[in-house]
Short mmCIF file of N, CA and C in Angstrom, two decimals:
data_model
loop_
_atom_site.label_atom_id
_atom_site.label_comp_id
_atom_site.label_asym_id
_atom_site.label_seq_id
_atom_site.Cartn_x
_atom_site.Cartn_y
_atom_site.Cartn_z
N UNK G 1 322.20 -7.86 -33.14
CA UNK G 1 322.03 -8.01 -34.55
C UNK G 1 323.55 -7.74 -35.19
N UNK G 2 323.83 -8.33 -36.07
CA UNK G 2 324.91 -8.24 -37.00
C UNK G 2 325.24 -7.15 -37.92
N UNK G 3 326.27 -6.56 -38.03
CA UNK G 3 326.20 -5.39 -39.00
C UNK G 3 326.58 -5.93 -40.20
N UNK G 4 325.99 -5.43 -41.43
CA UNK G 4 325.97 -6.03 -42.74
C UNK G 4 327.15 -5.28 -43.36
N UNK G 5 327.74 -4.18 -42.86
CA UNK G 5 328.75 -3.57 -43.48
C UNK G 5 329.93 -4.36 -43.71
N UNK G 6 330.31 -4.26 -45.07
CA UNK G 6 331.51 -5.19 -45.51
C UNK G 6 332.83 -4.41 -45.47
N UNK G 7 333.62 -5.20 -44.79
CA UNK G 7 334.98 -4.46 -45.12
C UNK G 7 336.11 -5.08 -46.04
N UNK G 8 336.78 -4.66 -46.80
CA UNK G 8 337.91 -5.30 -47.64
C UNK G 8 338.67 -6.21 -46.86
N UNK G 9 338.73 -7.61 -47.33
CA UNK G 9 339.60 -8.41 -46.55
C UNK G 9 340.76 -8.75 -47.22
N UNK G 10 341.95 -8.62 -46.43
CA UNK G 10 343.03 -9.04 -47.15
C UNK G 10 343.87 -10.34 -46.60
N UNK G 11 344.25 -11.04 -47.29
CA UNK G 11 344.69 -12.51 -47.00
C UNK G 11 346.15 -12.27 -46.42
N UNK G 12 346.04 -12.54 -45.09
CA UNK G 12 347.38 -12.61 -44.39
C UNK G 12 348.40 -13.28 -45.05
N UNK G 13 349.86 -12.92 -44.98
CA UNK G 13 351.00 -13.78 -45.47
C UNK G 13 351.27 -15.06 -44.57
N UNK G 14 350.90 -14.89 -43.31
CA UNK G 14 351.20 -15.90 -42.45
C UNK G 14 349.97 -16.14 -41.57
N UNK G 15 350.07 -17.30 -40.94
CA UNK G 15 348.76 -17.67 -40.25
C UNK G 15 348.63 -16.45 -39.10
N UNK G 16 347.33 -16.35 -38.68
CA UNK G 16 347.02 -15.40 -37.70
C UNK G 16 347.52 -15.89 -36.34
N UNK G 17 347.96 -14.84 -35.70
CA UNK G 17 348.62 -15.49 -34.17
C UNK G 17 347.31 -15.69 -33.39
N UNK G 18 347.33 -16.83 -32.36
CA UNK G 18 346.46 -16.88 -31.76
C UNK G 18 346.96 -17.59 -30.33
N UNK G 19 346.10 -18.22 -29.53
CA UNK G 19 346.70 -18.49 -28.19
C UNK G 19 347.84 -19.55 -28.28
N UNK G 20 347.91 -20.40 -29.24
CA UNK G 20 348.66 -21.48 -29.44
C UNK G 20 349.90 -21.09 -30.63
N UNK G 21 349.60 -20.03 -31.37
CA UNK G 21 350.82 -20.01 -32.44
C UNK G 21 352.11 -19.43 -31.71
N UNK G 22 353.35 -19.76 -32.05
CA UNK G 22 354.53 -19.31 -31.39
C UNK G 22 354.58 -19.25 -30.12
N UNK G 23 354.39 -20.21 -29.62
CA UNK G 23 354.69 -20.71 -28.06
C UNK G 23 356.03 -21.15 -28.25
N UNK G 24 356.79 -21.09 -26.95
CA UNK G 24 357.82 -21.57 -26.81
C UNK G 24 358.15 -22.50 -25.66
N UNK G 25 358.44 -23.62 -26.05
CA UNK G 25 358.75 -24.76 -25.08
C UNK G 25 360.19 -25.04 -24.90
N UNK G 26 360.86 -25.13 -23.97
CA UNK G 26 362.21 -25.45 -23.68
C UNK G 26 363.03 -24.61 -24.87
N UNK G 27 362.87 -23.27 -25.05
CA UNK G 27 363.44 -22.57 -25.83
C UNK G 27 363.15 -22.98 -27.55
N UNK G 28 362.31 -23.77 -27.67
CA UNK G 28 361.91 -24.16 -29.12
C UNK G 28 360.63 -23.55 -29.51
N UNK G 29 360.58 -23.35 -31.04
CA UNK G 29 359.54 -22.62 -31.48
C UNK G 29 358.32 -23.85 -31.53
N UNK G 30 357.16 -23.16 -31.23
CA UNK G 30 355.76 -24.05 -31.52
C UNK G 30 354.71 -23.26 -32.33
N UNK G 31 355.13 -23.77 -33.70
CA UNK G 31 354.45 -22.87 -34.60
C UNK G 31 352.83 -23.30 -35.11
N UNK G 32 352.39 -24.19 -34.09
CA UNK G 32 351.15 -24.78 -34.50
C UNK G 32 349.92 -23.82 -34.18
N UNK G 33 348.69 -24.31 -34.72
CA UNK G 33 347.48 -23.48 -34.62
C UNK G 33 346.50 -24.42 -33.67
N UNK G 34 345.64 -23.89 -33.31
CA UNK G 34 344.60 -24.52 -32.35
C UNK G 34 343.71 -25.17 -33.38
N UNK G 35 343.27 -24.48 -34.43
CA UNK G 35 342.58 -25.24 -35.60
C UNK G 35 343.09 -26.63 -35.75
N UNK G 36 342.18 -27.69 -35.51
CA UNK G 36 342.80 -28.94 -35.72
C UNK G 36 342.88 -29.36 -37.21
N UNK G 37 342.38 -28.54 -38.27
CA UNK G 37 342.45 -28.77 -39.40
C UNK G 37 343.67 -28.42 -40.09
N UNK G 38 344.51 -27.52 -39.17
CA UNK G 38 345.82 -26.98 -39.50
C UNK G 38 347.10 -27.72 -38.90
N UNK G 39 346.69 -28.91 -38.23
CA UNK G 39 347.49 -29.75 -37.48
C UNK G 39 348.15 -30.48 -38.63
N UNK G 40 349.73 -30.42 -38.66
CA UNK G 40 350.45 -31.38 -39.64
C UNK G 40 350.68 -32.56 -38.87
N UNK G 41 350.43 -33.95 -39.03
CA UNK G 41 350.62 -35.06 -38.31
C UNK G 41 351.52 -35.99 -39.30
N UNK G 42 352.69 -36.55 -38.66
CA UNK G 42 353.65 -37.35 -39.44
C UNK G 42 353.22 -38.77 -38.70
N UNK G 43 353.08 -39.76 -39.49
CA UNK G 43 353.12 -41.05 -38.95
C UNK G 43 354.40 -41.84 -39.48
N UNK G 44 355.09 -42.44 -38.52
CA UNK G 44 356.34 -43.42 -38.86
C UNK G 44 356.35 -44.63 -38.31
N UNK G 45 356.07 -45.42 -39.32
CA UNK G 45 355.76 -46.83 -38.84
C UNK G 45 355.95 -47.82 -40.10
N UNK G 46 357.00 -48.82 -39.88
CA UNK G 46 357.39 -49.88 -40.84
C UNK G 46 355.94 -50.64 -41.44
N UNK G 47 354.83 -50.64 -40.71
CA UNK G 47 353.67 -51.40 -41.04
C UNK G 47 352.64 -50.77 -41.70
N UNK G 48 352.57 -51.04 -42.90
CA UNK G 48 351.67 -50.28 -43.91
C UNK G 48 349.90 -50.44 -43.53
N UNK G 49 349.61 -51.51 -42.90
CA UNK G 49 348.23 -51.65 -42.14
C UNK G 49 348.18 -50.65 -41.05
N UNK G 50 348.89 -50.58 -40.38
CA UNK G 50 349.07 -49.66 -38.97
C UNK G 50 348.82 -48.14 -39.79
N UNK G 51 349.77 -47.74 -40.64
CA UNK G 51 349.77 -46.58 -41.15
C UNK G 51 348.45 -46.09 -41.73
N UNK G 52 347.75 -47.23 -42.48
CA UNK G 52 346.47 -47.06 -43.25
C UNK G 52 345.30 -46.65 -41.98
N UNK G 53 345.35 -47.36 -40.94
CA UNK G 53 344.27 -47.29 -39.91
C UNK G 53 344.62 -45.98 -39.30
N UNK G 54 345.91 -45.52 -38.91
CA UNK G 54 346.19 -44.24 -38.57
C UNK G 54 345.66 -43.04 -39.23
N UNK G 55 346.10 -43.07 -40.61
CA UNK G 55 345.65 -42.12 -41.60
C UNK G 55 344.28 -42.20 -41.83
N UNK G 56 343.47 -43.25 -41.93
CA UNK G 56 342.22 -43.12 -42.14
C UNK G 56 341.19 -42.69 -40.75
N UNK G 57 341.89 -42.88 -39.54
CA UNK G 57 341.19 -42.42 -38.22
C UNK G 57 341.58 -40.96 -38.18
N UNK G 58 342.64 -40.46 -38.53
CA UNK G 58 343.06 -38.99 -38.36
C UNK G 58 342.23 -38.20 -39.50
N UNK G 59 342.06 -38.68 -40.67
CA UNK G 59 341.46 -37.97 -41.60
C UNK G 59 339.99 -37.88 -41.32
N UNK G 60 339.50 -38.97 -40.63
CA UNK G 60 337.88 -39.03 -40.41
C UNK G 60 337.89 -37.97 -39.46
N UNK G 61 338.60 -37.56 -38.85
CA UNK G 61 338.80 -36.52 -37.75
C UNK G 61 338.81 -35.21 -38.35
N UNK G 62 338.87 -35.10 -39.64
CA UNK G 62 339.15 -33.86 -40.35
C UNK G 62 340.52 -33.13 -40.16
N UNK G 63 341.44 -34.21 -39.72
CA UNK G 63 342.91 -33.85 -39.60
C UNK G 63 343.62 -34.12 -40.88
N UNK G 64 343.60 -33.18 -42.01
CA UNK G 64 343.81 -33.34 -43.26
C UNK G 64 345.36 -33.50 -43.66
N UNK G 65 346.07 -33.00 -43.00
CA UNK G 65 347.64 -32.87 -43.13
C UNK G 65 348.19 -34.06 -42.62
N UNK G 66 348.14 -35.23 -43.18
CA UNK G 66 348.63 -36.42 -42.58
C UNK G 66 349.58 -36.93 -43.52
N UNK G 67 350.95 -37.01 -43.08
CA UNK G 67 351.86 -37.52 -43.78
C UNK G 67 352.38 -38.95 -43.29
N UNK G 68 352.87 -39.64 -44.09
CA UNK G 68 353.36 -41.14 -43.68
C UNK G 68 354.66 -41.60 -44.32
N UNK G 69 355.51 -42.10 -43.38
CA UNK G 69 356.80 -42.80 -43.94
C UNK G 69 356.88 -44.11 -43.13
N UNK G 70 357.91 -44.80 -43.75
CA UNK G 70 358.21 -46.19 -43.13
C UNK G 70 359.41 -46.46 -42.52
N UNK G 71 360.08 -45.43 -42.50
CA UNK G 71 361.58 -45.68 -42.04
C UNK G 71 362.00 -44.39 -41.22
N UNK G 72 362.97 -44.81 -40.33
CA UNK G 72 363.60 -43.62 -39.37
C UNK G 72 364.15 -42.41 -40.26
N UNK G 73 364.96 -43.12 -41.52
CA UNK G 73 365.44 -41.97 -42.25
C UNK G 73 364.57 -41.01 -43.08
N UNK G 74 363.63 -41.67 -43.48
CA UNK G 74 362.51 -41.00 -44.11
C UNK G 74 361.80 -40.06 -43.10
N UNK G 75 361.59 -40.28 -41.96
CA UNK G 75 361.01 -39.59 -41.00
C UNK G 75 361.80 -38.33 -40.64
N UNK G 76 363.01 -38.30 -40.65
CA UNK G 76 363.87 -37.10 -40.30
C UNK G 76 363.92 -36.03 -41.65
N UNK G 77 363.98 -36.80 -42.57
CA UNK G 77 363.46 -36.01 -43.88
C UNK G 77 362.38 -35.16 -43.99
N UNK G 78 361.44 -35.86 -43.69
CA UNK G 78 360.13 -35.24 -43.84
C UNK G 78 359.91 -34.29 -42.72
N UNK G 79 360.35 -34.48 -41.44
CA UNK G 79 360.29 -33.70 -40.18
C UNK G 79 360.99 -32.19 -40.64
N UNK G 80 362.27 -32.42 -41.32
CA UNK G 80 362.80 -31.26 -41.81
C UNK G 80 361.94 -30.36 -42.96
N UNK G 81 361.60 -31.10 -43.81
CA UNK G 81 360.92 -30.63 -44.83
C UNK G 81 359.42 -30.02 -44.65
N UNK G 82 358.66 -30.75 -43.73
CA UNK G 82 357.23 -30.40 -43.42
C UNK G 82 357.07 -30.10 -42.19
N UNK G 83 358.01 -30.04 -41.26
CA UNK G 83 357.62 -29.52 -39.79
C UNK G 83 356.13 -29.92 -39.11
N UNK G 84 356.08 -31.14 -39.12
CA UNK G 84 354.76 -31.63 -38.54
C UNK G 84 354.75 -31.00 -36.97
N UNK G 85 353.74 -31.02 -36.44
CA UNK G 85 353.30 -30.58 -34.96
C UNK G 85 353.16 -31.98 -34.26
N UNK G 86 352.83 -32.92 -34.74
CA UNK G 86 352.66 -34.27 -34.11
C UNK G 86 353.14 -35.34 -34.83
N UNK G 87 353.87 -36.23 -34.25
CA UNK G 87 354.22 -37.35 -34.77
C UNK G 87 354.04 -38.70 -33.94
N UNK G 88 353.29 -39.64 -34.72
CA UNK G 88 353.07 -40.83 -34.14
C UNK G 88 354.50 -41.60 -34.62
N UNK G 89 355.18 -42.29 -33.61
CA UNK G 89 356.39 -42.69 -33.88
C UNK G 89 356.47 -44.25 -33.38
N UNK G 90 356.73 -45.20 -34.28
CA UNK G 90 356.98 -46.68 -33.82
C UNK G 90 358.51 -46.68 -33.24
N UNK G 91 358.30 -47.64 -31.98
CA UNK G 91 359.75 -47.70 -31.43
C UNK G 91 360.68 -48.49 -32.14
N UNK G 92 359.95 -49.82 -32.82
CA UNK G 92 360.91 -50.73 -33.26
C UNK G 92 360.64 -50.85 -34.95
N UNK G 93 361.61 -50.14 -35.58
CA UNK G 93 361.58 -50.39 -37.07
C UNK G 93 363.02 -50.95 -37.32
N UNK G 94 362.85 -51.43 -38.58
CA UNK G 94 364.17 -52.04 -39.21
C UNK G 94 364.96 -50.92 -39.70
N UNK G 95 366.33 -51.08 -40.08
CA UNK G 95 367.03 -49.99 -40.54
C UNK G 95 367.87 -49.36 -39.59
N UNK G 96 368.73 -48.50 -40.07
CA UNK G 96 369.77 -48.03 -38.92
C UNK G 96 369.22 -46.87 -37.75
N UNK G 97 368.12 -46.37 -38.19
CA UNK G 97 367.39 -45.42 -37.30
C UNK G 97 366.14 -46.17 -36.94
N UNK G 98 366.09 -46.70 -35.56
CA UNK G 98 364.90 -47.19 -35.06
C UNK G 98 364.17 -45.99 -34.39
N UNK G 99 363.07 -46.26 -33.67
CA UNK G 99 362.11 -45.21 -33.21
C UNK G 99 362.88 -44.32 -32.23
N UNK G 100 363.52 -44.76 -31.26
CA UNK G 100 364.34 -44.15 -29.95
C UNK G 100 365.55 -43.28 -30.83
N UNK G 101 366.14 -43.71 -31.82
CA UNK G 101 367.13 -42.97 -32.45
C UNK G 101 366.37 -41.68 -33.19
N UNK G 102 365.29 -42.08 -33.88
CA UNK G 102 364.47 -40.67 -34.37
C UNK G 102 363.92 -39.91 -33.37
N UNK G 103 363.43 -40.42 -32.24
CA UNK G 103 363.08 -39.42 -31.17
C UNK G 103 364.19 -38.81 -30.70
N UNK G 104 365.38 -39.20 -30.38
CA UNK G 104 366.67 -38.52 -29.97
C UNK G 104 366.74 -37.35 -31.00
N UNK G 105 366.95 -37.87 -32.22
CA UNK G 105 367.17 -36.53 -33.27
C UNK G 105 366.00 -35.57 -33.27
N UNK G 106 364.83 -35.81 -33.11
CA UNK G 106 363.79 -34.91 -33.05
C UNK G 106 363.83 -33.88 -31.88
N UNK G 107 364.24 -34.59 -30.67
CA UNK G 107 364.37 -33.90 -29.54
C UNK G 107 365.53 -32.81 -29.72
N UNK G 108 366.53 -33.26 -30.58
CA UNK G 108 367.62 -32.21 -30.62
C UNK G 108 367.36 -30.98 -31.57
N UNK G 109 366.34 -31.06 -32.26
CA UNK G 109 365.91 -30.11 -33.41
C UNK G 109 365.46 -28.62 -32.74
N UNK G 110 365.61 -27.70 -33.29
CA UNK G 110 365.07 -26.30 -32.97
C UNK G 110 363.63 -26.29 -32.90
N UNK G 111 362.77 -27.10 -33.61
CA UNK G 111 361.30 -27.01 -33.53
C UNK G 111 360.70 -28.04 -32.50
N UNK G 112 360.03 -27.74 -31.63
CA UNK G 112 359.47 -28.61 -30.69
C UNK G 112 358.46 -29.39 -31.36
N UNK G 113 357.94 -30.66 -30.98
CA UNK G 113 356.98 -31.66 -31.70
C UNK G 113 356.60 -32.38 -30.55
N UNK G 114 355.53 -32.48 -30.62
CA UNK G 114 354.84 -33.56 -29.69
C UNK G 114 354.97 -34.76 -30.43
N UNK G 115 355.43 -35.95 -29.57
CA UNK G 115 355.60 -37.38 -29.95
C UNK G 115 354.82 -38.22 -29.15
N UNK G 116 354.09 -39.11 -30.00
CA UNK G 116 353.31 -40.19 -29.66
C UNK G 116 353.90 -41.36 -29.90
N UNK G 117 354.47 -42.46 -28.95
CA UNK G 117 355.31 -43.47 -29.55
C UNK G 117 354.41 -44.70 -29.48
N UNK G 118 354.70 -45.61 -30.71
CA UNK G 118 353.68 -46.74 -30.84
C UNK G 118 354.68 -47.90 -30.53
N UNK G 119 354.03 -49.08 -29.96
CA UNK G 119 354.81 -50.10 -29.96
C UNK G 119 353.74 -51.48 -29.87
N UNK G 120 354.21 -52.61 -30.42
CA UNK G 120 353.50 -53.89 -30.33
C UNK G 120 353.99 -54.40 -28.97
N UNK G 121 355.22 -53.99 -28.28
CA UNK G 121 355.92 -54.51 -27.20
C UNK G 121 355.86 -53.70 -26.13
N UNK G 122 354.84 -53.67 -25.15
CA UNK G 122 355.02 -52.67 -24.12
C UNK G 122 355.75 -53.12 -23.04
N UNK G 123 356.98 -53.24 -23.29
CA UNK G 123 357.97 -53.66 -21.95
C UNK G 123 358.22 -52.61 -21.30
N UNK G 124 358.87 -52.93 -20.28
CA UNK G 124 359.30 -51.81 -19.20
C UNK G 124 360.53 -51.07 -19.67
N UNK G 125 361.29 -51.60 -20.39
CA UNK G 125 362.25 -50.91 -21.09
C UNK G 125 361.99 -50.04 -22.05
N UNK G 126 360.96 -50.29 -22.91
CA UNK G 126 360.34 -49.50 -24.10
C UNK G 126 359.83 -48.25 -23.43
N UNK G 127 358.94 -48.43 -22.34
CA UNK G 127 358.33 -47.39 -21.82
C UNK G 127 359.16 -46.33 -21.10
N UNK G 128 360.25 -47.17 -20.29
CA UNK G 128 361.39 -46.36 -19.65
C UNK G 128 362.31 -45.29 -20.75
N UNK G 129 362.42 -45.86 -21.87
CA UNK G 129 363.34 -45.35 -22.66
C UNK G 129 362.50 -43.95 -23.17
N UNK G 130 361.18 -44.31 -23.67
CA UNK G 130 360.67 -43.18 -24.12
C UNK G 130 360.06 -42.19 -23.12
N UNK G 131 359.78 -42.59 -21.95
CA UNK G 131 359.49 -41.78 -20.73
C UNK G 131 360.71 -40.80 -20.60
N UNK G 132 361.99 -41.56 -20.68
CA UNK G 132 363.20 -40.67 -20.47
C UNK G 132 363.49 -39.59 -21.31
N UNK G 133 362.68 -39.84 -22.45
CA UNK G 133 362.65 -38.81 -23.52
C UNK G 133 361.82 -37.75 -23.65
N UNK G 134 360.92 -37.76 -22.56
CA UNK G 134 359.73 -36.82 -22.70
C UNK G 134 358.70 -36.80 -23.65
N UNK G 135 358.44 -38.21 -23.96
CA UNK G 135 357.17 -38.31 -24.97
C UNK G 135 355.88 -37.92 -24.58
N UNK G 136 355.18 -37.44 -25.23
CA UNK G 136 353.88 -37.08 -25.08
C UNK G 136 352.60 -37.95 -24.90
N UNK G 137 353.15 -39.24 -25.32
CA UNK G 137 351.92 -40.34 -25.35
C UNK G 137 352.54 -41.54 -25.62
N UNK G 138 351.89 -42.64 -25.34
CA UNK G 138 352.37 -44.03 -25.44
C UNK G 138 351.31 -44.83 -25.95
N UNK G 139 351.07 -45.53 -27.09
CA UNK G 139 350.08 -46.22 -27.36
C UNK G 139 350.64 -47.61 -27.97
N UNK G 140 349.99 -48.64 -27.23
CA UNK G 140 350.36 -50.01 -27.63
C UNK G 140 349.29 -50.59 -28.65
N UNK G 141 350.12 -51.33 -29.54
CA UNK G 141 349.37 -51.76 -30.91
C UNK G 141 348.89 -53.25 -30.40
N UNK G 142 347.77 -53.78 -30.85
CA UNK G 142 347.00 -53.04 -31.91
C UNK G 142 346.31 -52.01 -31.52
N UNK G 143 345.98 -50.85 -32.47
CA UNK G 143 345.50 -49.70 -32.15
C UNK G 143 343.99 -49.79 -32.45
N UNK G 144 343.22 -49.07 -32.25
CA UNK G 144 341.79 -48.72 -32.44
C UNK G 144 341.43 -47.40 -32.49
N UNK G 145 340.53 -47.20 -33.22
CA UNK G 145 340.22 -45.62 -33.62
C UNK G 145 339.69 -44.72 -32.32
N UNK G 146 339.20 -45.37 -31.33
CA UNK G 146 338.71 -44.56 -30.07
C UNK G 146 340.22 -44.06 -29.31
N UNK G 147 341.24 -45.11 -29.29
CA UNK G 147 342.61 -44.69 -28.49
C UNK G 147 343.27 -43.76 -29.33
N UNK G 148 343.11 -43.62 -30.81
CA UNK G 148 343.79 -42.79 -31.56
C UNK G 148 343.26 -41.40 -31.05
N UNK G 149 341.81 -41.51 -31.34
CA UNK G 149 341.21 -40.06 -30.96
C UNK G 149 341.31 -39.63 -29.63
N UNK G 150 341.55 -40.56 -28.61
CA UNK G 150 341.81 -39.83 -27.26
C UNK G 150 343.22 -39.40 -27.29
N UNK G 151 344.11 -39.97 -27.83
CA UNK G 151 345.60 -39.30 -27.85
C UNK G 151 345.53 -38.11 -28.60
N UNK G 152 344.92 -37.93 -29.79
CA UNK G 152 344.80 -36.75 -30.48
C UNK G 152 343.99 -35.53 -29.48
N UNK G 153 343.01 -35.91 -28.70
CA UNK G 153 342.35 -34.90 -28.00
C UNK G 153 343.41 -34.57 -26.84
N UNK G 154 344.13 -35.56 -26.15
CA UNK G 154 345.01 -34.97 -25.26
C UNK G 154 345.98 -34.11 -25.83
N UNK G 155 346.42 -34.51 -27.00
CA UNK G 155 347.42 -33.41 -27.78
C UNK G 155 346.84 -32.16 -28.02
N UNK G 156 345.67 -31.92 -28.11
CA UNK G 156 345.00 -30.75 -28.59
C UNK G 156 344.74 -30.03 -27.28
N UNK G 157 344.23 -30.72 -26.27
CA UNK G 157 344.14 -30.10 -24.72
C UNK G 157 345.36 -29.42 -24.24
N UNK G 158 346.32 -30.22 -24.54
CA UNK G 158 347.73 -30.05 -23.86
C UNK G 158 348.47 -28.89 -24.63
N UNK G 159 348.15 -28.77 -25.82
CA UNK G 159 348.56 -27.53 -26.49
C UNK G 159 347.97 -26.35 -26.75
N UNK G 160 346.50 -26.59 -26.62
CA UNK G 160 345.69 -25.41 -26.82
C UNK G 160 344.75 -24.99 -25.84
N UNK G 161 345.04 -25.36 -24.53
CA UNK G 161 344.24 -25.11 -23.34
C UNK G 161 344.23 -23.63 -23.00
#
């Protein structure tokens, strides 16, 4: 039987610690929560249709904090400002910073982040470059909602088991 006595509740100034908050991996802070609704996801791809598919799939899974950018330069800015927990990152993007350059910059940051690489060309070279940089997943385009959901489930299990 539940107690009906009410206690005054104060709102904490920061998220409550749980099994996943404040983990350290390779000396970097892991500030995520196991609550999927609190996971911040950054989509980095120059293809607006792919970003739309990813966003709609993630939002349908109630992952409401979904950010998107279309260039490597914007990705680094959003990463710094919004500190996402998970990044879906296209390997081949136009501009000075392609996906591998962005990946290298993210891996040098103080904040650890899970990264799932996206590519339309699953060449041995692309896979080797991504694997050498310890990516957390690799998805080949065209994507479908089931593969996106499986990648997200893998992220959640690996970080909040």
